[in-house]
Amino acid sequence: MKPTTIDIIHGVLHTILEHEVPDDLFVQTAVECAIENSELLNNLPEHSRPMSTIAFHTKFPTELHAEQLELVKHPLIALLQKAVDRCEASEVLGAAKEFFTQFRRVDLHQVTARTSSQNFPDQHELLLPGTVKKHWSTNFVGGSDERLISALEAYEADFEQPDARKKYYSKLIMLIRSSGAGKSRLADTVGKRCLMITYVIRDHPGGYPPADSAICDFLSAHPSRAEADMMSPKKKTADYATATHRVYSIWAHATMIALMQSTLEELTNYIQNKSTSASSQEDVASMVYRALAPSNGRRSHIRCELYDKVVENAKNIRKRCIEEGGFRSCFDNVSGSQIRTSLQDSGCAAMSELRQAAVELKSTLEELPSSHPNLPRLIVAFDEVASLLSEDEYNIRYIALNRILSCISKGNPFWYLFMSTESKIDHLLPPDSVSSDQSKFPSHRPSSRGDFTLNRFPSFTTFACDIDDLKKNSTLYPKTESMFTFTSIGFMARFGRPLWLAFEEPQLVATEKILGTKQSKRLNPYVQQEVLAVLSNRLYLDFNMANPTTLPLAQDAVNCYMRDVISIDPSSGVLHTRTPNEPILSYSAMRHLFSDVSIWPQAIETFTQQLLDRGAIEKGEEGELFSRLIFTLSHDRLVRSHIIDGKFQPSHLTFKVRDFLHELYATEYHQIIDEIEEGILDAHMNFLSFSSTAEYLTGRSFQNLCYTLLRRSSALQLAPQQRTYDQLLPFYVGNPDEPFDTKKVGAILVQVKNRMTSSSIDLILKQCFQWPHANHLHKRFKERNYDSLLKDNPDTKILFILLDFGIKPSTVEVKKSCVNRPSVWAIHSKGHDADVFGCLKGMNVGPCIPRFFRGDFRKQFLAHRRCDPLHNILHLDTISQDVPGEAASEGSSEDVVMADV
């Protein structure tokens, strides 16, 4: 009797699983898809289907396209035929292995993209693989590739200086940035000019570019019992670590030696076989790039074949390494950095063959001319290198890779890139001075080579963001969009990391990523890190780096909560960070705070008790943090009024100045606020969050600055020593439905005071102010001796707000300037409680404000920021990064045109 489909499936899966065929998951996927396409399985009652197939189908739905089915059709038919014919198990196993070999080359991006549903179950359908592939294949914009290449050239020259080997550990650079910032794309672009081999060693499904599964399997393999016995110490002495640690250490170092040696050998063979088609090193780089680049969203056929050869060769090399007694003896002494020293000085066959492979590749490349002699001859990149970290194995794989790269750095023009998404940064870049258990972290032990420390080359943390906006605005802002466009999701996605462009609804993904979660989750207002992440993207919070308790906070914020690293101090491990100025993240933070009416009050309570009272946050000198809070609360109270059934439209994020002021101040003051000029009250605002700058505001940059802030839906905390003003909230007096006109911008300019005596608007702005209905001119200020901002923009509408927090009783006054050009209106509010600020009562945060207000003015040290996130906005979206070897005079550096990072 001919076996049924059920018999075929059961027989194939049972045979494969029983004999432990590698990656049987792929085989099972293909069998399931093939039968589904033949509509045999779907016609059966569900209870009669194989349970393994049902469970797998529920967890991992896939579809094979026609061209992919064509590739695996024949080995799949052979496999099924073996099962139908009830062949011997060995024959079915052989057919399964053949099918597995072919199917592994079908590295579907659709499959890996859909597995991201495990990370984002509610919106995995929103991911557009076609968009990811499209952006990967377009021209790279931003200039980060040029900066990285320039850095590599300078580092190469520095490394080859006399005695440089005593200064640097290896030719290694870390590329560190949070997800979606373009690390892989940057390395891919550099690979067009420099010969590059990239290993994507991601340890989880999903992501792009696709992971190199063969390399991942090789790196994660464990020794057999016989191999472990061979590597175990014969006796226990004080010089030996535990037997387990010795086995892991020898195995990990043998693995990394094998991988690097096999990479160099296979690359040499590949270049020699293609030598007739390459006349220069640049031709070789281009040839290898085209061969290894992703094709139609999946790994290329040549890449799969080459990496399969690398792994097969590496397995043999690793076997020879662990069998060699001379190599194993390098691990007899683990004191200090003795393992690395022993490997460096060893004449064992394992290290000799590795060095010889490097020499042969170097000689092969030197036979070809190069028009850029200072460029690295080879770059080996490890994407998602944090996958090598494992506490159970003392991070020995990562340590071993670093040691092996260090051993072959001298004398070879090869460089190595480690790419990471900022997670586990304390392990990837441990500080020079570490207090830790030396037996657990052998790489942290003091050097046995003398009283000096080998340096690491600086990490590369500057990446071009706002790519989409930069491409669409190659000239300086062709002002064709209307103001209402600025608050659309698609427009906001143009700013920040390119990740947002791969999603139809990026705000949903950002809502989850901002909390560092892989599953749908609401903000927990009792968890300080989640509160810090959300409020940072609204209020712009900086850590007080003078307080040592902020170091672990900064590290956690970088690891999990989308905070950006701008520099790393290698001696102390201190991270200098900033809040990313990305509208999508600000919008998502607002959504979290809207999720429940109790979120805002409890978030403020947690923030005050766990962060503000402990001096972990920079607060300003006069109460700037409190003023940013009340402005944000007023915004949210206004926007929340438009929510119906838990939903609101992004168009509601654009609102009138009148409505904003009504939400800010108590109801009893609305009548006097309405006396302000209609042109100001009817102007439109759209800020979602605050950004910060260390640049002083000038009259010449005022209009472009307001325009830029409106495009980014942002308000601005001005420089700490800025004269006259502390904050700027831009508005637009034109028609928000028509193309934007920068001549019609205006701003609410704010000064914050916290003194026991009342301040004077006249003295601050150096001109006469009077009550709205007064007609006489005050004689004290007949000459208009006002500041340069007003002088340079005489036709600009300005509303000045003076916040006198320390004055009692609470009151609000409205005045206007006695002169018409410039015509300035002013609000002078006194007090800081709900009697003056209606938003505090309206958002139910009144009870927690007194403690917040006291904490805001508690004396503290102000740590000056080392990087200004708005510096590039003020100066045509430019940012600079020092490159070794260039002039290093204070305040001077070469600019690269890019947007805010």
XYZ file of C-alpha atoms in Angstrom, residues 272-847:
576
model
C 44.873 33.700 -7.067
C 42.150 31.890 -9.003
C 40.708 35.238 -10.115
C 44.059 36.937 -10.720
C 43.539 37.157 -14.478
C 40.492 39.400 -14.010
C 42.096 41.744 -11.463
C 44.835 44.203 -12.383
C 45.000 46.107 -9.084
C 44.135 45.766 -5.435
C 41.127 47.995 -6.016
C 39.910 45.527 -8.654
C 40.272 42.703 -6.142
C 38.272 44.642 -3.542
C 35.524 45.377 -6.050
C 35.466 41.782 -7.282
C 35.172 40.337 -3.771
C 32.558 42.909 -2.815
C 30.320 42.007 -5.746
C 30.743 38.293 -5.091
C 29.886 38.461 -1.383
C 27.214 41.182 -1.417
C 23.611 40.147 -0.639
C 21.543 39.293 -3.677
C 17.794 39.926 -3.665
C 17.748 40.125 0.097
C 19.680 36.921 0.784
C 23.273 35.748 0.880
C 24.860 35.211 -2.500
C 25.643 31.739 -3.817
C 29.384 32.535 -3.944
C 29.345 33.768 -0.346
C 27.723 30.558 0.851
C 30.244 28.414 -1.028
C 33.261 30.417 0.143
C 32.169 30.435 3.774
C 31.403 26.715 3.630
C 34.988 26.169 2.477
C 36.260 28.417 5.261
C 34.391 26.356 7.854
C 35.464 22.967 6.479
C 39.087 24.045 6.397
C 38.789 25.643 9.847
C 37.483 22.430 11.380
C 40.611 20.588 10.270
C 42.857 23.393 11.533
C 41.125 23.429 14.927
C 41.537 19.676 15.222
C 45.282 19.974 14.559
C 45.563 22.796 17.094
C 44.049 20.939 20.030
C 46.046 17.810 19.200
C 49.341 19.731 19.323
C 51.006 19.585 22.713
C 53.037 22.722 22.043
C 49.869 24.715 21.492
C 48.173 23.347 24.614
C 51.238 24.198 26.689
C 50.605 27.907 26.016
C 47.737 27.617 28.490
C 49.732 26.139 31.361
C 50.308 29.561 32.928
C 47.325 31.923 33.105
C 48.827 34.547 35.420
C 48.695 38.130 34.178
C 48.436 38.137 30.377
C 50.662 35.119 30.047
C 48.416 33.273 27.589
C 48.687 36.023 25.010
C 52.415 36.362 25.611
C 52.883 32.603 25.241
C 50.944 32.558 21.981
C 52.849 35.568 20.678
C 56.229 34.006 21.425
C 55.292 30.416 20.662
C 56.898 28.538 17.820
C 54.157 25.906 17.791
C 52.777 24.787 14.461
C 49.371 26.377 15.143
C 50.763 29.903 15.463
C 53.385 29.388 12.751
C 50.785 28.300 10.210
C 48.586 31.275 11.114
C 51.449 33.717 10.590
C 52.386 31.993 7.334
C 48.818 32.342 6.032
C 48.967 36.080 6.770
C 52.322 36.403 4.983
C 51.053 34.578 1.894
C 47.963 36.769 1.585
C 50.061 39.880 2.097
C 52.475 38.762 -0.641
C 49.604 37.944 -3.003
C 48.132 41.405 -2.552
C 51.485 43.182 -2.845
C 51.970 41.672 -6.293
C 49.126 43.923 -7.442
C 49.516 47.713 -7.676
C 47.400 50.043 -5.564
C 46.455 53.667 -6.159
C 45.874 54.137 -2.414
C 48.912 52.706 -0.632
C 47.782 53.943 2.801
C 44.504 52.037 2.744
C 44.342 48.739 4.656
C 45.026 45.797 2.387
C 42.346 43.746 4.151
C 39.564 44.419 6.651
C 37.929 41.545 8.516
C 34.651 42.682 10.070
C 32.613 40.894 12.726
C 29.020 42.102 12.742
C 27.135 41.691 16.056
C 30.324 40.713 17.837
C 28.496 40.814 21.182
C 27.149 37.388 20.220
C 30.527 35.993 21.278
C 29.971 37.082 24.866
C 28.840 34.430 27.304
C 29.123 34.672 31.063
C 29.074 30.889 31.391
C 32.316 30.670 29.441
C 33.975 33.738 31.006
C 33.551 35.578 27.686
C 36.498 33.493 26.559
C 35.482 33.410 22.881
C 35.552 37.199 22.678
C 38.816 37.357 24.622
C 40.369 34.663 22.428
C 39.460 36.507 19.236
C 41.044 39.697 20.565
C 44.231 37.844 21.498
C 44.593 36.134 18.136
C 44.032 39.385 16.248
C 46.656 41.022 18.432
C 49.144 38.260 17.636
C 48.883 38.795 13.864
C 48.571 42.596 13.796
C 52.267 43.369 13.720
C 53.738 43.502 10.233
C 50.479 42.856 8.400
C 48.432 45.653 6.769
C 45.209 44.042 7.957
C 42.559 45.735 10.100
C 39.638 44.385 12.059
C 36.221 45.903 12.739
C 33.950 44.865 15.579
C 30.362 46.052 15.199
C 27.976 46.123 18.110
C 24.629 47.685 18.968
C 25.996 49.189 22.204
C 24.775 46.267 24.299
C 27.236 44.701 26.761
C 29.557 47.611 26.107
C 31.321 47.100 29.441
C 32.546 43.707 28.199
C 33.315 44.807 24.652
C 35.368 47.782 25.836
C 36.428 47.184 29.452
C 38.221 50.152 31.057
C 41.945 50.102 31.693
C 41.395 50.178 35.456
C 38.917 47.477 36.477
C 38.002 46.179 39.866
C 36.789 42.650 39.238
C 37.276 38.988 40.005
C 40.473 38.246 38.123
C 39.762 34.557 37.937
C 36.496 35.258 36.167
C 37.743 37.894 33.746
C 41.255 36.899 32.732
C 41.522 39.747 30.241
C 41.147 42.224 33.113
C 44.234 41.022 34.950
C 47.315 43.258 35.050
C 49.825 42.845 32.262
C 52.877 40.692 32.867
C 54.886 42.615 30.265
C 55.773 45.572 32.435
C 54.318 48.698 34.002
C 52.616 49.933 30.844
C 49.192 49.426 29.327
C 48.561 48.711 25.675
C 46.147 51.214 24.173
C 43.120 50.605 22.019
C 42.343 52.712 19.006
C 39.368 55.023 19.628
C 35.950 53.586 18.933
C 34.075 54.935 15.952
C 30.748 56.251 17.244
C 29.820 58.974 14.739
C 27.290 57.847 12.177
C 25.294 59.877 9.697
C 21.627 59.935 10.565
C 18.720 61.862 9.050
C 19.703 60.148 5.787
C 16.293 60.402 4.163
C 15.972 64.076 5.006
C 19.497 64.744 3.764
C 18.811 63.063 0.409
C 15.580 64.965 -0.102
C 17.194 68.282 0.810
C 20.504 68.324 -1.052
C 20.274 72.106 -1.159
C 19.648 74.055 1.992
C 16.054 73.146 2.749
C 13.897 73.730 -0.336
C 10.916 74.957 1.626
C 8.107 73.163 -0.193
C 6.458 71.344 2.708
C 3.687 72.824 4.788
C 3.846 72.968 8.556
C 1.107 70.355 8.885
C 3.424 67.974 7.012
C 6.045 68.229 9.752
C 3.999 66.172 12.220
C 3.169 63.313 9.847
C 4.753 59.987 10.736
C 6.466 59.689 7.365
C 8.082 63.099 7.723
C 9.244 62.450 11.289
C 10.832 59.171 10.149
C 13.175 61.173 7.902
C 15.089 62.263 10.995
C 17.247 59.922 13.012
C 18.446 56.423 12.301
C 17.654 54.832 8.917
C 15.918 51.991 10.772
C 12.625 53.888 10.797
C 12.485 53.915 7.000
C 12.097 50.117 6.895
C 8.716 50.174 8.614
C 5.284 51.253 7.463
C 4.475 52.391 11.007
C 7.843 53.104 12.635
C 6.247 54.719 15.669
C 4.965 51.309 16.797
C 8.436 49.802 16.666
C 9.960 52.831 18.402
C 7.330 52.549 21.135
C 8.788 49.154 22.026
C 12.459 49.819 21.356
C 12.486 52.886 23.589
C 11.847 50.574 26.555
C 14.440 48.026 25.480
C 11.853 45.283 25.201
C 11.335 42.590 22.599
C 7.657 42.208 23.326
C 4.718 44.559 23.472
C 4.960 46.349 26.761
C 3.623 49.430 28.468
C 5.724 51.834 30.439
C 6.189 50.775 34.049
C 6.331 54.121 35.899
C 7.956 52.464 38.920
C 11.097 51.394 37.020
C 13.664 54.178 36.982
C 15.371 53.134 33.737
C 12.104 53.080 31.813
C 11.064 56.421 33.284
C 14.484 57.843 32.461
C 14.272 56.595 28.869
C 10.835 58.089 28.262
C 11.384 61.419 30.019
C 14.792 61.849 28.363
C 13.115 61.813 24.979
C 10.682 64.506 26.100
C 12.582 66.778 28.507
C 16.138 66.169 27.252
C 17.939 64.871 30.331
C 21.697 64.833 30.781
C 23.551 62.799 33.372
C 25.477 64.665 36.039
C 28.860 63.103 35.306
C 30.337 64.599 38.477
C 28.230 62.066 40.372
C 29.774 58.558 40.179
C 26.363 56.911 40.662
C 25.477 57.928 37.114
C 28.035 55.582 35.543
C 25.908 52.411 35.767
C 22.828 54.434 34.832
C 24.502 55.659 31.662
C 25.684 52.159 30.845
C 22.202 50.673 31.194
C 20.656 53.522 29.207
C 23.102 52.866 26.377
C 22.737 49.105 26.502
C 18.958 48.899 26.428
C 17.188 52.228 26.059
C 18.306 53.810 22.781
C 20.630 56.374 24.372
C 23.567 57.331 22.144
C 27.254 57.034 22.978
C 29.264 60.013 21.769
C 32.620 59.053 23.265
C 34.179 56.495 25.574
C 36.995 57.158 28.023
C 39.195 54.038 27.706
C 41.002 54.706 30.973
C 37.911 54.873 33.182
C 35.191 53.333 31.048
C 33.059 56.460 31.435
C 30.479 56.819 28.686
C 29.651 60.287 27.436
C 26.115 60.015 26.165
C 23.182 62.032 24.950
C 19.510 61.647 24.240
C 18.906 61.016 20.522
C 17.066 63.943 18.962
C 14.662 61.849 16.885
C 11.015 62.898 16.482
C 9.831 59.291 16.194
C 11.281 58.465 19.616
C 9.778 61.613 21.143
C 6.414 60.716 19.650
C 6.692 57.182 21.026
C 7.650 58.466 24.468
C 4.535 60.639 24.420
C 2.415 57.585 23.551
C 3.781 55.776 26.607
C 2.918 58.699 28.868
C -0.602 58.766 27.391
C -1.226 55.056 28.003
C -2.886 55.751 31.368
C -3.881 58.861 33.299
C -1.775 57.718 36.255
C 1.429 57.354 34.247
C 2.577 60.988 34.359
C 2.176 61.459 38.156
C 3.907 58.201 39.036
C 6.666 58.756 36.467
C 7.434 62.153 38.021
C 7.419 60.596 41.490
C 9.854 57.857 40.442
C 12.057 60.311 38.584
C 12.197 62.647 41.582
C 12.889 60.032 44.235
C 15.314 57.786 42.374
C 17.136 60.223 40.089
C 16.594 63.893 40.852
C 16.998 63.714 44.629
C 20.185 61.687 44.214
C 21.847 64.256 41.975
C 21.979 61.959 38.952
C 20.530 64.468 36.485
C 21.739 67.899 35.396
C 19.065 70.326 36.504
C 20.196 73.743 35.353
C 21.082 76.734 37.457
C 17.712 78.455 37.874
C 15.047 75.816 37.288
C 15.276 75.096 33.577
C 14.336 71.446 34.087
C 11.138 72.422 35.892
C 10.204 74.845 33.126
C 10.746 72.148 30.478
C 8.473 69.897 32.508
C 5.574 72.359 32.727
C 5.818 73.155 29.009
C 5.725 69.435 28.191
C 2.803 68.847 30.546
C 0.911 71.694 28.871
C 1.585 70.153 25.479
C 0.380 66.732 26.583
C -2.717 68.122 28.270
C -3.616 69.871 25.022
C -2.919 66.879 22.775
C -4.668 64.476 25.144
C -7.871 66.456 24.737
C -7.997 65.231 21.120
C -7.792 61.542 22.036
C -10.974 59.643 21.226
C -11.232 55.944 22.113
C -7.522 55.888 22.853
C -6.538 57.229 19.416
C -5.591 60.570 17.972
C -4.287 61.817 14.658
C -0.739 63.181 14.197
C -2.345 66.319 12.745
C -3.427 67.177 16.286
C 0.254 67.645 17.152
C 0.077 71.059 15.485
C -1.741 73.526 17.722
C -2.179 77.247 18.290
C -0.154 79.346 20.707
C -3.412 80.483 22.320
C -4.412 76.918 23.168
C -0.951 76.142 24.491
C -0.961 79.172 26.824
C -4.447 78.307 28.047
C -3.243 74.837 29.006
C -0.103 76.244 30.613
C -1.720 78.804 32.887
C -4.646 78.583 35.287
C -8.117 79.447 34.002
C -8.319 82.761 35.870
C -5.482 84.143 33.714
C -6.895 83.203 30.317
C -8.649 86.538 29.876
C -5.491 88.607 30.261
C -3.566 86.173 28.053
C -6.134 86.767 25.308
C -5.062 90.430 25.262
C -1.873 89.393 23.455
C -1.704 90.223 19.748
C -3.879 87.932 17.626
C -1.013 87.311 15.202
C 0.886 85.577 18.001
C -2.050 83.776 19.599
C -3.184 82.339 16.256
C 0.323 81.171 15.316
C 0.969 77.408 15.255
C 3.371 75.293 17.321
C 4.313 71.618 17.097
C 7.065 70.770 19.591
C 7.140 67.212 20.943
C 10.272 67.454 23.030
C 13.257 69.564 23.964
C 16.715 69.408 22.511
C 19.799 71.162 23.833
C 22.710 73.193 22.537
C 25.951 74.668 23.776
C 26.042 77.230 20.952
C 24.978 80.772 21.701
C 21.872 81.994 19.924
C 22.446 84.875 17.507
C 20.106 87.056 15.512
C 21.553 85.937 12.184
C 20.766 82.254 12.781
C 17.370 82.827 14.370
C 15.069 82.244 11.379
C 16.822 79.124 10.093
C 17.000 77.777 13.632
C 13.257 78.196 14.166
C 12.575 76.558 10.817
C 14.813 73.613 11.653
C 13.234 73.150 15.066
C 9.731 73.216 13.596
C 10.718 70.595 11.031
C 11.983 68.377 13.841
C 8.986 69.098 16.118
C 11.369 70.298 18.787
C 11.879 73.102 21.279
C 15.317 74.147 22.461
C 17.140 74.462 25.768
C 19.695 77.187 25.092
C 23.324 77.248 26.192
C 23.967 77.471 29.961
C 25.480 80.963 29.745
C 23.225 82.316 26.999
C 22.405 85.939 27.695
C 18.777 86.925 28.288
C 17.097 83.658 27.228
C 17.058 80.097 28.532
C 14.612 78.328 26.215
C 13.138 78.771 22.759
C 9.794 77.405 21.565
C 9.302 78.239 17.859
C 5.989 79.028 16.199
C 4.768 79.868 12.697
C 2.479 82.792 11.864
C 1.833 81.732 8.259
C -0.780 79.382 6.850
C 0.141 75.843 8.035
C -1.436 74.369 4.875
C 0.800 76.310 2.473
C 4.533 75.928 1.645
C 6.654 77.095 4.538
C 8.008 80.661 4.576
C 10.919 81.185 6.974
C 10.194 84.904 7.152
C 7.006 84.053 9.039
C 8.626 82.257 11.959
C 8.493 83.532 15.504
C 9.271 82.200 18.931
C 8.376 82.067 22.576
C 11.593 83.053 24.344
C 11.798 82.077 27.998
C 13.915 83.249 30.896
C 13.828 81.283 34.139
C 14.402 82.893 37.544
C 14.228 81.477 41.048
C 14.836 84.393 43.360
C 13.070 85.871 46.332
C 12.787 89.289 44.659
C 10.804 89.939 41.518
C 12.632 90.479 38.227
C 11.858 93.211 35.700
C 11.076 92.552 32.051
C 12.190 96.101 31.215
C 15.644 95.539 32.686
C 16.062 92.103 31.129
C 15.168 93.134 27.562
C 16.500 96.689 27.960
C 13.424 98.399 26.605
C 10.167 99.846 27.855
C 7.136 97.625 28.482
C 3.638 98.770 29.359
C 0.173 97.345 29.988
C -1.640 96.200 26.830
C -4.085 99.149 26.727
C -1.626 101.897 27.698
C -0.810 104.506 25.029
C 1.961 106.561 26.598
C 5.683 105.931 26.131
C 7.811 105.435 29.199
C 10.609 107.973 29.238
C 13.334 105.776 30.711
C 13.870 103.789 27.505
C 13.426 106.163 24.622
C 16.518 104.617 22.985
C 15.996 101.034 21.917
C 18.983 99.389 23.550
C 17.759 95.825 23.148
C 19.770 92.688 22.449
C 21.064 91.622 19.053
C 18.418 88.940 18.479
C 15.620 91.501 18.504
C 17.714 94.052 16.647
C 18.543 91.649 13.797
C 14.923 90.482 13.455
C 12.791 93.633 13.791
C 9.776 92.171 11.959
C 9.723 88.857 13.801
C 6.941 88.251 16.290
C 8.277 87.454 19.739
C 6.511 86.383 22.914
C 8.764 86.657 25.952
C 7.887 84.629 29.050
C 9.571 85.435 32.362
C 9.147 82.610 34.865
C 9.740 83.969 38.380
C 9.389 80.694 40.263
C 10.456 82.001 43.675
C 7.942 84.838 44.025
C 4.819 84.727 46.178
C 1.897 85.270 45.851
C 1.282 83.654 42.483
C 0.160 85.918 39.669
C 0.416 86.423 35.898
C 0.937 89.733 34.090
C 0.877 90.566 30.373
C 2.741 93.529 28.864
C 3.797 94.767 25.444
C 6.826 96.728 24.303
C 6.482 100.458 23.818
C 8.039 100.275 20.352
C 6.623 98.639 17.242
C 9.830 97.319 15.623
C 10.442 94.900 17.077
C 7.088 94.413 18.729
C 7.519 92.134 21.730
C 4.795 90.823 23.994
C 5.684 89.527 27.427
C 4.146 87.316 30.100
C 5.523 87.642 33.617
C 4.383 84.739 35.798
C 5.210 84.558 39.487
C 5.114 81.346 41.486
C 5.470 77.685 40.622
C 2.396 75.870 41.903
C -0.969 74.906 40.456
C -2.375 78.337 41.315
C -0.415 79.780 38.389
C 0.210 76.738 36.177
C -3.086 75.055 35.373
C -1.324 72.176 33.617
C -0.185 70.795 36.986
C -3.751 70.313 38.142
C -4.997 69.296 34.723
C -2.448 66.464 34.476
C -3.005 65.348 38.103
C 0.631 65.934 39.012
C 0.090 68.653 41.615
C 0.927 66.531 44.703
